[in-house]
Short mmCIF file of C-alpha atoms and ligand atoms in Angstrom, two decimals:
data_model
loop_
_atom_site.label_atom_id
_atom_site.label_comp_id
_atom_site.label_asym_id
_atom_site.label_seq_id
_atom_site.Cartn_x
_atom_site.Cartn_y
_atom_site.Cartn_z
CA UNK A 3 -0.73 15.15 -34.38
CA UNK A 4 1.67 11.86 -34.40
CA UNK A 5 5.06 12.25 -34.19
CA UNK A 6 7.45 11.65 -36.70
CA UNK A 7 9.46 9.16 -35.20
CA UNK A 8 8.90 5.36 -33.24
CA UNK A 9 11.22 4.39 -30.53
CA UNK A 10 11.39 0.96 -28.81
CA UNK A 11 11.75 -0.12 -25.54
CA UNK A 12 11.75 -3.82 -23.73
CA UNK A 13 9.24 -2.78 -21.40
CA UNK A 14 6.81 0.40 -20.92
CA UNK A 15 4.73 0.59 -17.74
CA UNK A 16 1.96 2.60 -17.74
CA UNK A 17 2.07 4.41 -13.97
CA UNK A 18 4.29 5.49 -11.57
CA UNK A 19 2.56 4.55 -8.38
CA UNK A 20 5.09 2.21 -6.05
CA UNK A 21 4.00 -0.97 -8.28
CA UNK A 22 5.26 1.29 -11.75
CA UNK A 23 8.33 2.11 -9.75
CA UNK A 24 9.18 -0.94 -8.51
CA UNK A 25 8.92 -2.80 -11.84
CA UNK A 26 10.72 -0.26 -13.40
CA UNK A 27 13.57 -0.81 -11.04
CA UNK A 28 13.52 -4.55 -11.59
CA UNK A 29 13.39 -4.42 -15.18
CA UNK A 30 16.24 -2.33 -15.34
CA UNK A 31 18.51 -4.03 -12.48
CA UNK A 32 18.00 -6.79 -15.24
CA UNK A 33 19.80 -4.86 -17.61
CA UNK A 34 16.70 -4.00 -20.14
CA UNK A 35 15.62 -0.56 -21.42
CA UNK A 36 12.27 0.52 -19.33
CA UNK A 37 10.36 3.26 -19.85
CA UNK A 38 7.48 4.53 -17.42
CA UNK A 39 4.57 6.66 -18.66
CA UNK A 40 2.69 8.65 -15.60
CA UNK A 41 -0.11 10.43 -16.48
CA UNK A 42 0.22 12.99 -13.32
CA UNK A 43 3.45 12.85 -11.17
CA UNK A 44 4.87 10.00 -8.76
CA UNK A 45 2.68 8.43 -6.61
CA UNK A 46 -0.27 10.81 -7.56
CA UNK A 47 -2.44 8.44 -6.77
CA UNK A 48 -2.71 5.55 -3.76
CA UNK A 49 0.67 5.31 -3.34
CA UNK A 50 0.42 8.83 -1.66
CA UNK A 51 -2.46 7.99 -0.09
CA UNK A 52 -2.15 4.81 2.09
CA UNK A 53 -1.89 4.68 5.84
CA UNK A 54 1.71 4.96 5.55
CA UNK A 55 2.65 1.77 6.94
CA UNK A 56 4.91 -1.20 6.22
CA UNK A 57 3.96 -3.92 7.76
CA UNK A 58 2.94 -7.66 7.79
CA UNK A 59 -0.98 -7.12 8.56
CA UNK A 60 -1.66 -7.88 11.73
CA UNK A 61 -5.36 -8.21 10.86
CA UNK A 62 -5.03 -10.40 7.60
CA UNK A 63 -4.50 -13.18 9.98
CA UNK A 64 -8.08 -13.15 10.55
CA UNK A 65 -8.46 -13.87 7.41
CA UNK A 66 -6.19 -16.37 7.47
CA UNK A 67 -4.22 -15.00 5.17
CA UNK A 68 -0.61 -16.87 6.29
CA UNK A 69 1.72 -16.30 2.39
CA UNK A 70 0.74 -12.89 2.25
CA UNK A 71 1.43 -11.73 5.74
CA UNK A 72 4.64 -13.51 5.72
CA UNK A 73 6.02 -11.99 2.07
CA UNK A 74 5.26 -8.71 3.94
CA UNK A 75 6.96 -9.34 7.17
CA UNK A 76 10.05 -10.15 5.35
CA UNK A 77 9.92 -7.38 2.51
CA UNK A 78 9.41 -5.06 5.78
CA UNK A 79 12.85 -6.06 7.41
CA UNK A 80 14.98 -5.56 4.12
CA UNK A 81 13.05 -2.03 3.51
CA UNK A 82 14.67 -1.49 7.47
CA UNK A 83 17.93 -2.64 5.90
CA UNK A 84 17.76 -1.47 2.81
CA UNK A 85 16.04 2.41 3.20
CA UNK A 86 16.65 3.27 7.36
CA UNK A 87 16.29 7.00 5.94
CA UNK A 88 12.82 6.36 4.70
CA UNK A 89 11.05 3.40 7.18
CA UNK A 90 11.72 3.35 10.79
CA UNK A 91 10.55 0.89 13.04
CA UNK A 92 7.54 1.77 15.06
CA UNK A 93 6.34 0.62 18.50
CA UNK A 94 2.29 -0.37 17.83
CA UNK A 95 -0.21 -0.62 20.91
CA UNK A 96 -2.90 -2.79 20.85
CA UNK A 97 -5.58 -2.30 23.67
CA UNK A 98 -8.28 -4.21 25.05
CA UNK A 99 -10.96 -3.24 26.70
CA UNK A 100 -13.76 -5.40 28.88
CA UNK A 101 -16.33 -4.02 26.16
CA UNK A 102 -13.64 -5.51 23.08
CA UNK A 103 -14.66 -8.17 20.44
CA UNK A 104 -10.87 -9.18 20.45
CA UNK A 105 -10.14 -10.82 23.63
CA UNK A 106 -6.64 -11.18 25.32
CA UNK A 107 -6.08 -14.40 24.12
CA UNK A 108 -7.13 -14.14 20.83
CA UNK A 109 -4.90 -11.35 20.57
CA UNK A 110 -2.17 -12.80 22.04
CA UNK A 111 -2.37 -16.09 19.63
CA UNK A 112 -2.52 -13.27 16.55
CA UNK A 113 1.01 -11.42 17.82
CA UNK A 114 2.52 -14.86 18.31
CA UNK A 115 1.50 -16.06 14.52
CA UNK A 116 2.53 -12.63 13.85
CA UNK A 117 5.81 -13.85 15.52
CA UNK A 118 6.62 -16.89 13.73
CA UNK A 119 5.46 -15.65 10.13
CA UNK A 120 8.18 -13.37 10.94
CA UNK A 121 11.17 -15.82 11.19
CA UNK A 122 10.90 -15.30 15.40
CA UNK A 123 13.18 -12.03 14.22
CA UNK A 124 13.94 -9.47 17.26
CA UNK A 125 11.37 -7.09 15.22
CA UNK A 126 8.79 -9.75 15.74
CA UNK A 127 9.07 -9.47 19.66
CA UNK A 128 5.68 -8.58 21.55
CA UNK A 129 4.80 -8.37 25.26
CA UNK A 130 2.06 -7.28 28.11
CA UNK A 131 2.42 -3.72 28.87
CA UNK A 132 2.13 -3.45 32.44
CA UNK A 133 -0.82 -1.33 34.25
CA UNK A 134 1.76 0.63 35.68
CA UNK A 135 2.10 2.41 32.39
CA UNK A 136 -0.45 2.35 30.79
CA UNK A 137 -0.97 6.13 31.96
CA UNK A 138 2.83 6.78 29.82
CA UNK A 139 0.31 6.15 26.70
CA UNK A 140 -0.20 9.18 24.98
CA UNK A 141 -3.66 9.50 27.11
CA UNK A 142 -5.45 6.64 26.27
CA UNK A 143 -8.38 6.00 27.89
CA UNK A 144 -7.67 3.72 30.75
CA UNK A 145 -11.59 3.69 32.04
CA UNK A 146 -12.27 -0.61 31.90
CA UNK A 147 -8.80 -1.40 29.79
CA UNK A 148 -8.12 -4.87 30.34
CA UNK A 149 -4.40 -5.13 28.67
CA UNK A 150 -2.71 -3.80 26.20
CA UNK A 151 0.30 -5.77 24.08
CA UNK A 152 3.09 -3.82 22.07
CA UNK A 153 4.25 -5.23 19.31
CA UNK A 154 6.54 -4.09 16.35
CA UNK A 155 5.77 -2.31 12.82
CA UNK A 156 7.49 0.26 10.94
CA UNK A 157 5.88 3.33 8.95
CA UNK A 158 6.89 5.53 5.93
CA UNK A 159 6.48 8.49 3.89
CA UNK A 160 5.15 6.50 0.78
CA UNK A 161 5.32 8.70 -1.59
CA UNK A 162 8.94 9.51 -0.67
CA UNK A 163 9.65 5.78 -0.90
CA UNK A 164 7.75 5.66 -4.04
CA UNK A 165 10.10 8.54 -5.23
CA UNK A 166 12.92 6.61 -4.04
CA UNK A 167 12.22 3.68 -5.64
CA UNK A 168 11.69 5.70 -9.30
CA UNK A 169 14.80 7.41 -8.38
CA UNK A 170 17.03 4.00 -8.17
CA UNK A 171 14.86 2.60 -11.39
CA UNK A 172 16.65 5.63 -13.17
CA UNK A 173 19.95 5.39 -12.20
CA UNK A 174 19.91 1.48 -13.22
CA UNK A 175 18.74 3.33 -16.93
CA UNK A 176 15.06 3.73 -16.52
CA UNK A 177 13.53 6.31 -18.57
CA UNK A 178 10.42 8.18 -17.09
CA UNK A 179 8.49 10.76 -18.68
CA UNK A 180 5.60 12.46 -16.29
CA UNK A 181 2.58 14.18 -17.47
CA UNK A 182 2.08 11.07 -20.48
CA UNK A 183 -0.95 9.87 -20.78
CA UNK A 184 -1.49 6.46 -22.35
CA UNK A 185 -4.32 7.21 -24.52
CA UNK A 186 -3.89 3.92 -26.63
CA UNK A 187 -2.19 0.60 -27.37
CA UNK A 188 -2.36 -2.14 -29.79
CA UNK A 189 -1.09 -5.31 -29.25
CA UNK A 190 0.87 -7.22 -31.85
CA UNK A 191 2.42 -10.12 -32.60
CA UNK A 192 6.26 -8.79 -31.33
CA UNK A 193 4.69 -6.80 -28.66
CA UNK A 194 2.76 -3.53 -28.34
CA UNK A 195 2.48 0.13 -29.70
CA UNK A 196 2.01 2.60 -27.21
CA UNK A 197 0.38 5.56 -28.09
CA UNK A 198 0.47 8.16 -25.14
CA UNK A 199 -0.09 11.94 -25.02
CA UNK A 200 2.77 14.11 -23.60
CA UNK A 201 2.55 18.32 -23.74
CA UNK A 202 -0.05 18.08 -25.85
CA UNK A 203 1.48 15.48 -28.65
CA UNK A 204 0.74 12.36 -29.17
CA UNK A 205 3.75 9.99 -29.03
CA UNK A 206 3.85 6.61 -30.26
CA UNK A 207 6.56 3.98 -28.86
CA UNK A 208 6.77 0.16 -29.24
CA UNK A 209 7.87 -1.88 -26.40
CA UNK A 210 7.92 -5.99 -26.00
CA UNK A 211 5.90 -5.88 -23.14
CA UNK A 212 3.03 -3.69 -21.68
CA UNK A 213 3.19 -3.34 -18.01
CA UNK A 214 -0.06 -2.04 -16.53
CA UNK A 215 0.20 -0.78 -13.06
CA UNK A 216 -2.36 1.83 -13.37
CA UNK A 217 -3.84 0.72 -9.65
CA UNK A 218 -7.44 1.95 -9.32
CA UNK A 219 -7.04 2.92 -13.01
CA UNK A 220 -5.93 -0.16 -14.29
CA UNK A 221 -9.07 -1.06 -15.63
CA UNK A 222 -9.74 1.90 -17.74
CA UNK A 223 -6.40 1.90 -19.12
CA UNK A 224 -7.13 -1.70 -20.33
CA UNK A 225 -10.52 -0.55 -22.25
CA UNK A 226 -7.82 1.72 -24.11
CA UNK A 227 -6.25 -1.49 -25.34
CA UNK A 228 -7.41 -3.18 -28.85
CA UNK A 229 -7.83 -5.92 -29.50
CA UNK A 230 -10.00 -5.80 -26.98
CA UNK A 231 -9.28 -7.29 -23.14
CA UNK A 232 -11.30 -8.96 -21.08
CA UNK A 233 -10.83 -6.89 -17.47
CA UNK A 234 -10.97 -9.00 -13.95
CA UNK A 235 -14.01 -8.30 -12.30
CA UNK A 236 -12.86 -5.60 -9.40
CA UNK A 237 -14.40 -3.67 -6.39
CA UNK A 238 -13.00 -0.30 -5.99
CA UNK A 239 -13.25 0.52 -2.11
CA UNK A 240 -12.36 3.93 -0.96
CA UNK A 241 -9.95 4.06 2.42
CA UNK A 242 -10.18 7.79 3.60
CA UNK A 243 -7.81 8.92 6.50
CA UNK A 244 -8.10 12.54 8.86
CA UNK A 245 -5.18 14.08 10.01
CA UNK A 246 -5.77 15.40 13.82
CA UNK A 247 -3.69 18.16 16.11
CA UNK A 248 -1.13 16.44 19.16
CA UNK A 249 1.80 14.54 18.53
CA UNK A 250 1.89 11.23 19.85
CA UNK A 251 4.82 10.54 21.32
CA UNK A 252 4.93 6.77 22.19
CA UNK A 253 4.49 5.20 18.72
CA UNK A 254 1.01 4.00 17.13
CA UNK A 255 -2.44 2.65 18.45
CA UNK A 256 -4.23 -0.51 16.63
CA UNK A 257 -8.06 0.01 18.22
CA UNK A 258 -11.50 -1.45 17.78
CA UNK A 259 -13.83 1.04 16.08
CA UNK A 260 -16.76 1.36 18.60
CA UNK A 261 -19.04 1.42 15.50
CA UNK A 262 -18.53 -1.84 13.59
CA UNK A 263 -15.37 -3.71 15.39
CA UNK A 264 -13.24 -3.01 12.14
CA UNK A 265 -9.67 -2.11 13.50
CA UNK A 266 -8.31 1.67 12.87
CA UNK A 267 -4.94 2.86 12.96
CA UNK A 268 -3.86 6.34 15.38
CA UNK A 269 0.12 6.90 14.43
CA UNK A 270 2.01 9.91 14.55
CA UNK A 271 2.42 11.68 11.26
CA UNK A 272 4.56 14.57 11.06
CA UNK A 273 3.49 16.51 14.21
CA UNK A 274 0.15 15.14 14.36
CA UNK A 275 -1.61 12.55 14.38
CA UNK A 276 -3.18 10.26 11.15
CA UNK A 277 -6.10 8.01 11.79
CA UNK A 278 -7.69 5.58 9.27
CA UNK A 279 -9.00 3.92 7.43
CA UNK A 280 -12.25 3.21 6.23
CA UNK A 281 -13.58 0.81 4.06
CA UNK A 282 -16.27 2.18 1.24
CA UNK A 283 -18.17 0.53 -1.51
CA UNK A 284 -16.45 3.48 -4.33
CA UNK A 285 -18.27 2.82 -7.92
CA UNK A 286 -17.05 6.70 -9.70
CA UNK A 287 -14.02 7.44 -11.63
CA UNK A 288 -10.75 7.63 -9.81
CA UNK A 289 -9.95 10.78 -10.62
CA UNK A 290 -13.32 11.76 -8.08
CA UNK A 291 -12.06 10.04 -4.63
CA UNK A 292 -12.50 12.38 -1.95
CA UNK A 293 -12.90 11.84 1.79
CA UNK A 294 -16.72 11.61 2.69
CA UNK A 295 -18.34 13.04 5.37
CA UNK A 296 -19.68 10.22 7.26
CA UNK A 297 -16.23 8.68 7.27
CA UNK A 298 -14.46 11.52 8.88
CA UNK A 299 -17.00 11.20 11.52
CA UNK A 300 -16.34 7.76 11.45
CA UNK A 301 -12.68 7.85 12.50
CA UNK A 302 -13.05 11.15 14.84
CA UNK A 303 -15.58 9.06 16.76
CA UNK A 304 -13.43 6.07 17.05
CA UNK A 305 -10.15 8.41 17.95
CA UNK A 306 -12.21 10.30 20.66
CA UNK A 307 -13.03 6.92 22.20
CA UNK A 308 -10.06 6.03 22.86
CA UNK A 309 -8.23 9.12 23.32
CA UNK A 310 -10.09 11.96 25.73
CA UNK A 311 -8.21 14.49 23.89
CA UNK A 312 -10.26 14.23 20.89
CA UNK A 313 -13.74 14.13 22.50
CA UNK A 314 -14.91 17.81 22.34
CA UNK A 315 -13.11 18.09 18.41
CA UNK A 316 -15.49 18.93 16.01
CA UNK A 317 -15.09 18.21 12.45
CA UNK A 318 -13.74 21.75 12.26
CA UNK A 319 -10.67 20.04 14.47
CA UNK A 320 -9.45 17.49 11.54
CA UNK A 321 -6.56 19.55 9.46
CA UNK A 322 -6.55 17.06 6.77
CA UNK A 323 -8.41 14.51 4.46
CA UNK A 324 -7.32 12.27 2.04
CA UNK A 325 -8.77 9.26 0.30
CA UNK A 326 -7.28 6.34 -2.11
CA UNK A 327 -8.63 3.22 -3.30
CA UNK A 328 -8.20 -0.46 -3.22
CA UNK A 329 -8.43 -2.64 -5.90
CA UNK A 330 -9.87 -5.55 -4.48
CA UNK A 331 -11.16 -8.98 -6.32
CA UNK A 332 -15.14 -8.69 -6.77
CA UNK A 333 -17.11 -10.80 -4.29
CA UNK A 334 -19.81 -10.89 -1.78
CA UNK A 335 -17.58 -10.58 1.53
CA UNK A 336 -17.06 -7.39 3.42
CA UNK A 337 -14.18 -5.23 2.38
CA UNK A 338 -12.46 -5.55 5.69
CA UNK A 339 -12.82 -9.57 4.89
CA UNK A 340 -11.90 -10.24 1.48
CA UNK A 341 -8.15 -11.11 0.47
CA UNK A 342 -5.23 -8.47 -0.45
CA UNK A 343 -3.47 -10.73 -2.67
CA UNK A 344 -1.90 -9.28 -5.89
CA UNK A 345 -3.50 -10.43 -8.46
CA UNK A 346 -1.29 -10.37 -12.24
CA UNK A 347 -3.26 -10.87 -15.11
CA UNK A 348 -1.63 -11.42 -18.42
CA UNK A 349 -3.25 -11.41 -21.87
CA UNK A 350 -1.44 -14.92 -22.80
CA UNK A 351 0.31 -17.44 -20.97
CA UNK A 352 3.23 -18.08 -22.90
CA UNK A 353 5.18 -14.86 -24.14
CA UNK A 354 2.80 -12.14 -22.63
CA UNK A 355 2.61 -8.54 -24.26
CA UNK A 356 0.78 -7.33 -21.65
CA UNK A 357 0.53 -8.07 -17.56
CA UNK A 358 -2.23 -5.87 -15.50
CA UNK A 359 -1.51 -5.49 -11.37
CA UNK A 360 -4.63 -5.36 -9.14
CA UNK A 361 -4.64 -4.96 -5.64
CA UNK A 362 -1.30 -5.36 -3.56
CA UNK A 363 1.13 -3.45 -0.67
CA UNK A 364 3.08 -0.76 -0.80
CA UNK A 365 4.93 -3.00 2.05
CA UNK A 366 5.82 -5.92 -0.67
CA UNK A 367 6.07 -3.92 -3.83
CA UNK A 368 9.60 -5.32 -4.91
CA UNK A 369 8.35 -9.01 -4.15
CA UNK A 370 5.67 -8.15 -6.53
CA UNK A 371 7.81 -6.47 -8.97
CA UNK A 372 10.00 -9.72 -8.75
CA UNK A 373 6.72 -11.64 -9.65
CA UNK A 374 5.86 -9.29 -12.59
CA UNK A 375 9.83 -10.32 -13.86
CA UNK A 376 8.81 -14.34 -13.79
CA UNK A 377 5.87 -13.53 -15.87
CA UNK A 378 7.18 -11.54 -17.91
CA UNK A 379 10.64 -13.82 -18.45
CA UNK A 380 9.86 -15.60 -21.81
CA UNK A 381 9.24 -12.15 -23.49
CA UNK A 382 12.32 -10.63 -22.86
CA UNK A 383 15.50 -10.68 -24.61
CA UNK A 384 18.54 -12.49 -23.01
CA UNK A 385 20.47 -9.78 -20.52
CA UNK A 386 23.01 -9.87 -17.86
CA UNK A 387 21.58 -8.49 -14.47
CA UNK A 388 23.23 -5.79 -12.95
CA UNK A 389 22.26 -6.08 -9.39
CA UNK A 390 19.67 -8.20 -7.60
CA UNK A 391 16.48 -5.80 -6.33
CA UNK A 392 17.42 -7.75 -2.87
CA UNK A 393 20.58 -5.26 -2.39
CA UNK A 394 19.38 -2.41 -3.31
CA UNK A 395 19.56 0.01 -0.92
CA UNK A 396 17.31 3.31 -1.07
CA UNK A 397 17.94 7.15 0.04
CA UNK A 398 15.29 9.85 0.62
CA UNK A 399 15.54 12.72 -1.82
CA UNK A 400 18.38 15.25 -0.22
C1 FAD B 5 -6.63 3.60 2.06
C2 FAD B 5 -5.47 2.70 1.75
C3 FAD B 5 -4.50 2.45 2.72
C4 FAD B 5 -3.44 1.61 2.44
N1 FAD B 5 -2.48 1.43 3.40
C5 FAD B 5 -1.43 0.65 3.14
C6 FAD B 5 -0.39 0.51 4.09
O1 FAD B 5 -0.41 1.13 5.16
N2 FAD B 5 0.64 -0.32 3.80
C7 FAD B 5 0.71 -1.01 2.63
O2 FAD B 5 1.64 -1.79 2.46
N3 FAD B 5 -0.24 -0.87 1.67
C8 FAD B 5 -1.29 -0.04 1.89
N4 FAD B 5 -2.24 0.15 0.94
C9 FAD B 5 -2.06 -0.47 -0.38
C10 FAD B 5 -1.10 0.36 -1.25
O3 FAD B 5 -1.19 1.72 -0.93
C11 FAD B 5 -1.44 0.17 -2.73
O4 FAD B 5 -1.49 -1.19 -3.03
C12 FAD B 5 -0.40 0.80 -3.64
O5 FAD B 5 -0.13 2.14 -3.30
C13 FAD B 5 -0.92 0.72 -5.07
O6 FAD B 5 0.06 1.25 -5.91
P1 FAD B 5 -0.09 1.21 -7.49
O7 FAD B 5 1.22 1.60 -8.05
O8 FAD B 5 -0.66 -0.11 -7.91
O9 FAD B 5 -1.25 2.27 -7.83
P2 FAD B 5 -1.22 3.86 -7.74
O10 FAD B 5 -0.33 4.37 -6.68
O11 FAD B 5 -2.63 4.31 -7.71
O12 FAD B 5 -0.55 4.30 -9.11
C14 FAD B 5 -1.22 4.25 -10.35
C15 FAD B 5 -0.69 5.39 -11.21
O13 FAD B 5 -1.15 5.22 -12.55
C16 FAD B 5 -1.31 6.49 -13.13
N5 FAD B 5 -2.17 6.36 -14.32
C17 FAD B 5 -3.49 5.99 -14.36
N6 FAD B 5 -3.93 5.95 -15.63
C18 FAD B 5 -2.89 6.30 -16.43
C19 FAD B 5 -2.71 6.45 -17.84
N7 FAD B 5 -3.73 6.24 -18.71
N8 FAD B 5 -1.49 6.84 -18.33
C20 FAD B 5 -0.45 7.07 -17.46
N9 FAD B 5 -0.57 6.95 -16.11
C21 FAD B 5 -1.75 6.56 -15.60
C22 FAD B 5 -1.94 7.30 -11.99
O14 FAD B 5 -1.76 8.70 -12.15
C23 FAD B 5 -1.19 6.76 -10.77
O15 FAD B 5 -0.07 7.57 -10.42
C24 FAD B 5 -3.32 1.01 1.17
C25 FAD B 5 -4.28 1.27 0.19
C26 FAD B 5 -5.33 2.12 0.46
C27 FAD B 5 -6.33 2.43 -0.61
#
């Protein structure tokens, strides 16, 4: 059943993961009517899912990946500034151990990139920990540690933030409407008809631009698209993370996985303790993700090694699972190697209807948003800005 009537909006992005969110916020700190369609409810999918952190990426600079650590560094410190109530700087230990792949120095040269890719900042400060105490460290296994360097990172609730974000994007005027699906859309020569399913109607609404931020979805939602699109060839790879019993109490653990040498996070979550992530070749549906069972071994084998605590746990130990997905760019390198750039994809170069975002960070989501905007610019209709995304600041729900 259609319904009777058409409405029209400058911009309609279809999910309302952080990327949906935070281009819904920029559109409408522009001044322009937005309207985002989420199939489930915010951050239903990776958004609530991620390890949690906002941060630069220490490990990216193994891949020598200098712009994108960098953007993230410096979207971290204005998410300090701008939402203290929702990401809160973190202490991060990184040890290493005479059996290590990393050595000292090689570590040491990492947290002083790390450093200057962070504008040399007081939040970009690192140092030794001295022996003395090391035993202060939430347990970790001392047995042939060689040094350990602290360095800083912050963490967050991401769905909350995501929440946040949607919840600014509506006070600026943003429209969002949950449980809509987009089931079609047809681009045009003024834009693009939206058809989308909502309490079991089916809605129809015409926007200028088509903003695609269905994340792991993104490229079933573009099958749904006529004419037909020609998707960017992705690799879905699943990151699953266990939630374990004991609070740490002196901030979060970086560590080698004993298994491969990939680098797992420990950090305190609540009153326990989250470790991940892994890094899985994932070819179903999204709507299937789930954590396996050889990666929850995975990541209680490489906690227990370096924290005693967890060495007689059993699987029976881990009180939660959860798994989410990257969209990374197809290619023959590992997972753990190949780039997390944000990729935007539009369906013309000049005057786009339609933009699809793969890949990307929670930690530089308004960056990206702001990238989305500059794409997006020759589509829009002339408007007066009401506030720069820069400035504004961000409150958990009360
Ligand atoms: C394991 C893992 C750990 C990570 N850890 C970090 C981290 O610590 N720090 C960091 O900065 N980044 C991290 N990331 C990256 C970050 O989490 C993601 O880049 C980000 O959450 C992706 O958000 P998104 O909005 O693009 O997608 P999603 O959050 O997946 O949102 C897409 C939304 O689209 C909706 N949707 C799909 N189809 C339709 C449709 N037809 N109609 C309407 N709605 C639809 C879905 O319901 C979903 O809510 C991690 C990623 C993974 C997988």
């Amino acid at each position: 059943m259609s319904a009777p009537f058409k409405t029209s909006h400058d911009v309609v992005v279809v999910g309302c993961g952080i990327h949906g969110a935070g281009v819904a916020q920029a559109v409408a700190a522009r001044g322009l009517s937005v309207l985002v369609l989420e199939k489930s409810a915010i951050a239903a999918g990776t958004s609530s899912r991620s390890s949690k952190l906002i941060h630069g990426g220490l490990r990216y600079l193994e891949n020598l990946q200098f712009k994108l650590v960098r953007e993230c560094l410096a979207e971290r410190d204005r998410l300090l500034r701008l939402a203290p109530g929702l990401v809160h700087l973190q202490p991060f230990f990184f040890p290493i151990y005479r059996h290590s792949r990393r050595r000292p120095w090689r570590l040491r040269l990492g947290l002083t990139l790390y450093a200057v890719l962070g504008g040399l900042r007081k939040t970009s400060r690192f140092r030794r920990v001295p022996r003395r105490l090391w035993s202060t460290l939430d347990q970790l296994e001392t047995r042939d540690l060689v040094a350990v360097y602290r360095y800083w990172d912050a963490q967050t609730d991401d769905a909350a933030l995501t929440r946040a974000v949607m919840h600014s994007a509506s006070r600026l005027g943003a429209q969002l409407q949950l449980e809509a699906e987009l089931i079609h859309a047809s681009l045009e020569d003024d834009g693009c008809v939206v058809h989308y399913r909502h309490a079991g109607k089916t809605m129809d609404v015409h926007c200028r631009v088509l903003i695609n931020a269905a994340g792991p979805w993104a490229n079933h939602v573009l099958g749904r698209i006529t004419p037909q699109q020609t998707p960017c060839t992705i690799d879905l790879v699943q990151g699953t993370h266990i939630v374990l019993p004991g609070r740490l109490q002196h901030g979060s653990y970086y560590l080698e996985s004993p298994i491969d040498g990939r680098l797992v996070f420990v950090t305190p979550w609540l009153d326990h303790a989250l470790v991940g992530t892994t890094e899985s070749d994932y070819a179903g549906h999204p709507d299937a993700v789930h954590p396996l069972d050889d990666e929850q071994e995975y990541l209680l084998r490489t906690a227990a090694q370096y924290f005693p605590q967890y060495r007689t746990s059993g699987k029976e130990s881990i009180l939660e699972s959860f798994a989410g997905l990257r969209v990374l760019p197809s290619g023959s390198k590992t997972a753990f190697n190949r780039s997390r750039d944000t990729v935007l994809y539009a369906d013309r170069p000049l005057q786009p209807r339609l933009v699809t975002i793969y890949g990307g960070k929670l930690t530089a989501y308004r960056a990206t948003a702001a990238r989305v905007i500059s794409k997006i610019e020759s589509s829009l209709p002339p408007s007066r800005q009401i506030i720069d995304t820069r400035n504004i600041p961000l409150a958990p729900e009360s």
